[in-house]
């Protein structure tokens, strides 16, 4: 089981690396990662950013202990405690889960067993169900001991985080994590500063919610954005750029569907006819997007075709997108 999970996490890193073939444009590059394998930087007011490979997290040092957000197993889980020890001798007292995906919280068991684990109730329910079915329960991240459904104000000593759930987008229970004093916002697997979103719009479970998340992000008073992936921090401009990308993608998908009308299968190989039709629509969408020069604006154009496919499928069959 552990080997299978390692393969999945390695594949994620490989896909990001593949997207970087041909050189990374300046607006997509992050700081150089030291030879030790990770970079920890102070952002403001005791809030730190930790990045390794293609994952990133944040943690806050308070006068009563450390609040950490997420613990990816690849590779941050290997470096997390060491990175914290470089900036403070305080112990981890609170662990916040952004959502339930194992590539972001799979190493959360490294923290003290008496720490308070916090997440949306949907995340706690998901992990509890996974634990009940697991063949090796040691691989299941600690079940949250404090949950909420809408909002939670977390205060630990002199540090505060505002946790909020605005509905399904990337995944059920994926929360907005905001540090008001430092004006730092973290939302994982939605905004990818300088890059196109990951495969299939980062596997968004609700594409309309994923689209709306961009507007919700912009309602926050933030200076720094942490998206959970790639190797650089984000800004409001990055959110606006990706919002425009998603707007263009939605328009291109609709144009492609209008340009290539669907006809009922009449052959003895209907699945092939469906496949040929969908491939043609996706190819048309991709060509429209390339004409808008997105390959020069954001890195990771290798994912564009999959984005068109995801958007087209949702516009075809999801009422909230198909009928608007």
GROMACS .gro file of N, CA and C in nm, residues 7-71:
model
  195
    7UNK      N    1   0.403   0.571  -0.554
    7UNK     CA    2   0.398   0.579  -0.699
    7UNK      C    3   0.304   0.691  -0.743
    8UNK      N    4   0.189   0.702  -0.676
    8UNK     CA    5   0.092   0.807  -0.709
    8UNK      C    6   0.154   0.944  -0.687
    9UNK      N    7   0.219   0.964  -0.570
    9UNK     CA    8   0.279   1.094  -0.541
    9UNK      C    9   0.392   1.124  -0.637
   10UNK      N   10   0.470   1.022  -0.673
   10UNK     CA   11   0.579   1.041  -0.768
   10UNK      C   12   0.526   1.079  -0.905
   11UNK      N   13   0.414   1.017  -0.944
   11UNK     CA   14   0.353   1.048  -1.073
   11UNK      C   15   0.307   1.193  -1.077
   12UNK      N   16   0.252   1.242  -0.966
   12UNK     CA   17   0.210   1.382  -0.960
   12UNK      C   18   0.329   1.474  -0.985
   13UNK      N   19   0.441   1.446  -0.916
   13UNK     CA   20   0.561   1.526  -0.934
   13UNK      C   21   0.611   1.517  -1.078
   14UNK      N   22   0.603   1.396  -1.135
   14UNK     CA   23   0.650   1.376  -1.273
   14UNK      C   24   0.567   1.458  -1.372
   15UNK      N   25   0.435   1.462  -1.351
   15UNK     CA   26   0.350   1.537  -1.442
   15UNK      C   27   0.382   1.685  -1.438
   16UNK      N   28   0.405   1.739  -1.317
   16UNK     CA   29   0.444   1.879  -1.307
   16UNK      C   30   0.578   1.901  -1.376
   17UNK      N   31   0.672   1.808  -1.356
   17UNK     CA   32   0.803   1.820  -1.419
   17UNK      C   33   0.791   1.814  -1.570
   18UNK      N   34   0.705   1.725  -1.620
   18UNK     CA   35   0.684   1.714  -1.764
   18UNK      C   36   0.630   1.844  -1.822
   19UNK      N   37   0.544   1.910  -1.744
   19UNK     CA   38   0.487   2.036  -1.791
   19UNK      C   39   0.592   2.144  -1.804
   20UNK      N   40   0.707   2.122  -1.741
   20UNK     CA   41   0.812   2.223  -1.743
   20UNK      C   42   0.912   2.204  -1.855
   21UNK      N   43   0.893   2.098  -1.937
   21UNK     CA   44   0.985   2.072  -2.046
   21UNK      C   45   0.987   2.191  -2.141
   22UNK      N   46   1.107   2.232  -2.180
   22UNK     CA   47   1.119   2.344  -2.272
   22UNK      C   48   1.153   2.473  -2.203
   23UNK      N   49   1.170   2.469  -2.072
   23UNK     CA   50   1.208   2.590  -2.000
   23UNK      C   51   1.089   2.657  -1.935
   24UNK      N   52   1.110   2.715  -1.820
   24UNK     CA   53   1.002   2.780  -1.745
   24UNK      C   54   1.010   2.931  -1.765
   25UNK      N   55   0.902   2.995  -1.809
   25UNK     CA   56   0.904   3.140  -1.827
   25UNK      C   57   0.920   3.212  -1.694
   26UNK      N   58   0.968   3.336  -1.700
   26UNK     CA   59   1.000   3.409  -1.578
   26UNK      C   60   0.886   3.422  -1.480
   27UNK      N   61   0.760   3.442  -1.530
   27UNK     CA   62   0.649   3.461  -1.438
   27UNK      C   63   0.606   3.333  -1.369
   28UNK      N   64   0.664   3.219  -1.411
   28UNK     CA   65   0.629   3.091  -1.348
   28UNK      C   66   0.735   3.043  -1.251
   29UNK      N   67   0.852   3.103  -1.255
   29UNK     CA   68   0.962   3.057  -1.172
   29UNK      C   69   0.947   3.104  -1.028
   30UNK      N   70   0.980   3.013  -0.937
   30UNK     CA   71   0.987   3.048  -0.796
   30UNK      C   72   1.132   3.063  -0.756
   31UNK      N   73   1.158   3.086  -0.627
   31UNK     CA   74   1.296   3.096  -0.580
   31UNK      C   75   1.369   2.963  -0.594
   32UNK      N   76   1.498   2.969  -0.598
   32UNK     CA   77   1.580   2.848  -0.608
   32UNK      C   78   1.570   2.766  -0.479
   33UNK      N   79   1.544   2.638  -0.492
   33UNK     CA   80   1.537   2.550  -0.376
   33UNK      C   81   1.680   2.509  -0.339
   34UNK      N   82   1.723   2.528  -0.214
   34UNK     CA   83   1.859   2.492  -0.173
   34UNK      C   84   1.886   2.342  -0.190
   35UNK      N   85   2.012   2.308  -0.186
   35UNK     CA   86   2.053   2.168  -0.204
   35UNK      C   87   1.993   2.076  -0.098
   36UNK      N   88   1.957   2.130   0.018
   36UNK     CA   89   1.900   2.047   0.124
   36UNK      C   90   1.761   1.994   0.087
   37UNK      N   91   1.701   2.048  -0.021
   37UNK     CA   92   1.576   1.993  -0.072
   37UNK      C   93   1.450   2.070  -0.040
   38UNK      N   94   1.460   2.175   0.040
   38UNK     CA   95   1.342   2.254   0.074
   38UNK      C   96   1.382   2.398   0.101
   39UNK      N   97   1.283   2.485   0.098
   39UNK     CA   98   1.304   2.627   0.128
   39UNK      C   99   1.199   2.671   0.228
   40UNK      N  100   1.242   2.736   0.334
   40UNK     CA  101   1.149   2.794   0.431
   40UNK      C  102   1.175   2.944   0.436
   41UNK      N  103   1.068   3.022   0.419
   41UNK     CA  104   1.080   3.167   0.416
   41UNK      C  105   0.979   3.231   0.509
   42UNK      N  106   1.022   3.338   0.576
   42UNK     CA  107   0.930   3.416   0.659
   42UNK      C  108   0.854   3.513   0.570
   43UNK      N  109   0.721   3.508   0.575
   43UNK     CA  110   0.641   3.601   0.496
   43UNK      C  111   0.613   3.727   0.575
   44UNK      N  112   0.555   3.711   0.694
   44UNK     CA  113   0.526   3.828   0.777
   44UNK      C  114   0.466   3.781   0.909
   45UNK      N  115   0.498   3.850   1.017
   45UNK     CA  116   0.431   3.831   1.145
   45UNK      C  117   0.429   3.689   1.196
   46UNK      N  118   0.541   3.616   1.179
   46UNK     CA  119   0.547   3.480   1.230
   46UNK      C  120   0.484   3.376   1.140
   47UNK      N  121   0.448   3.414   1.018
   47UNK     CA  122   0.392   3.319   0.922
   47UNK      C  123   0.501   3.281   0.822
   48UNK      N  124   0.521   3.150   0.807
   48UNK     CA  125   0.627   3.098   0.721
   48UNK      C  126   0.570   3.016   0.607
   49UNK      N  127   0.644   3.017   0.497
   49UNK     CA  128   0.612   2.941   0.377
   49UNK      C  129   0.718   2.834   0.358
   50UNK      N  130   0.674   2.711   0.338
   50UNK     CA  131   0.765   2.599   0.318
   50UNK      C  132   0.735   2.535   0.184
   51UNK      N  133   0.838   2.519   0.100
   51UNK     CA  134   0.819   2.462  -0.033
   51UNK      C  135   0.925   2.357  -0.059
   52UNK      N  136   0.882   2.245  -0.119
   52UNK     CA  137   0.973   2.139  -0.161
   52UNK      C  138   0.910   2.069  -0.279
   53UNK      N  139   0.994   2.038  -0.380
   53UNK     CA  140   0.945   1.975  -0.501
   53UNK      C  141   0.835   2.063  -0.561
   54UNK      N  142   0.713   2.013  -0.576
   54UNK     CA  143   0.606   2.093  -0.634
   54UNK      C  144   0.493   2.118  -0.533
   55UNK      N  145   0.525   2.105  -0.404
   55UNK     CA  146   0.426   2.126  -0.299
   55UNK      C  147   0.468   2.241  -0.209
   56UNK      N  148   0.369   2.307  -0.150
   56UNK     CA  149   0.397   2.415  -0.057
   56UNK      C  150   0.291   2.421   0.052
   57UNK      N  151   0.334   2.465   0.169
   57UNK     CA  152   0.246   2.476   0.285
   57UNK      C  153   0.281   2.605   0.359
   58UNK      N  154   0.206   2.634   0.463
   58UNK     CA  155   0.242   2.745   0.551
   58UNK      C  156   0.227   2.700   0.695
   59UNK      N  157   0.301   2.767   0.784
   59UNK     CA  158   0.284   2.745   0.927
   59UNK      C  159   0.304   2.877   1.000
   60UNK      N  160   0.236   2.889   1.114
   60UNK     CA  161   0.243   3.010   1.195
   60UNK      C  162   0.303   2.978   1.331
   61UNK      N  163   0.393   3.061   1.373
   61UNK     CA  164   0.454   3.046   1.504
   61UNK      C  165   0.388   3.145   1.599
   62UNK      N  166   0.322   3.093   1.702
   62UNK     CA  167   0.259   3.179   1.803
   62UNK      C  168   0.337   3.167   1.934
   63UNK      N  169   0.297   3.247   2.030
   63UNK     CA  170   0.365   3.240   2.161
   63UNK      C  171   0.319   3.119   2.243
   64UNK      N  172   0.226   3.041   2.187
   64UNK     CA  173   0.178   2.921   2.257
   64UNK      C  174   0.205   2.792   2.179
   65UNK      N  175   0.261   2.803   2.060
   65UNK     CA  176   0.288   2.684   1.980
   65UNK      C  177   0.277   2.714   1.832
   66UNK      N  178   0.294   2.611   1.752
   66UNK     CA  179   0.296   2.626   1.606
   66UNK      C  180   0.167   2.569   1.546
   67UNK      N  181   0.109   2.646   1.454
   67UNK     CA  182  -0.006   2.601   1.375
   67UNK      C  183   0.047   2.563   1.237
   68UNK      N  184   0.025   2.440   1.195
   68UNK     CA  185   0.068   2.399   1.061
   68UNK      C  186  -0.055   2.374   0.975
   69UNK      N  187  -0.038   2.399   0.845
   69UNK     CA  188  -0.146   2.374   0.750
   69UNK      C  189  -0.097   2.271   0.649
   70UNK      N  190  -0.159   2.154   0.651
   70UNK     CA  191  -0.128   2.043   0.561
   70UNK      C  192   0.011   1.983   0.587
   71UNK      N  193   0.032   1.866   0.529
   71UNK     CA  194   0.160   1.795   0.540
   71UNK      C  195   0.172   1.698   0.424
   0.00000   0.00000   0.00000
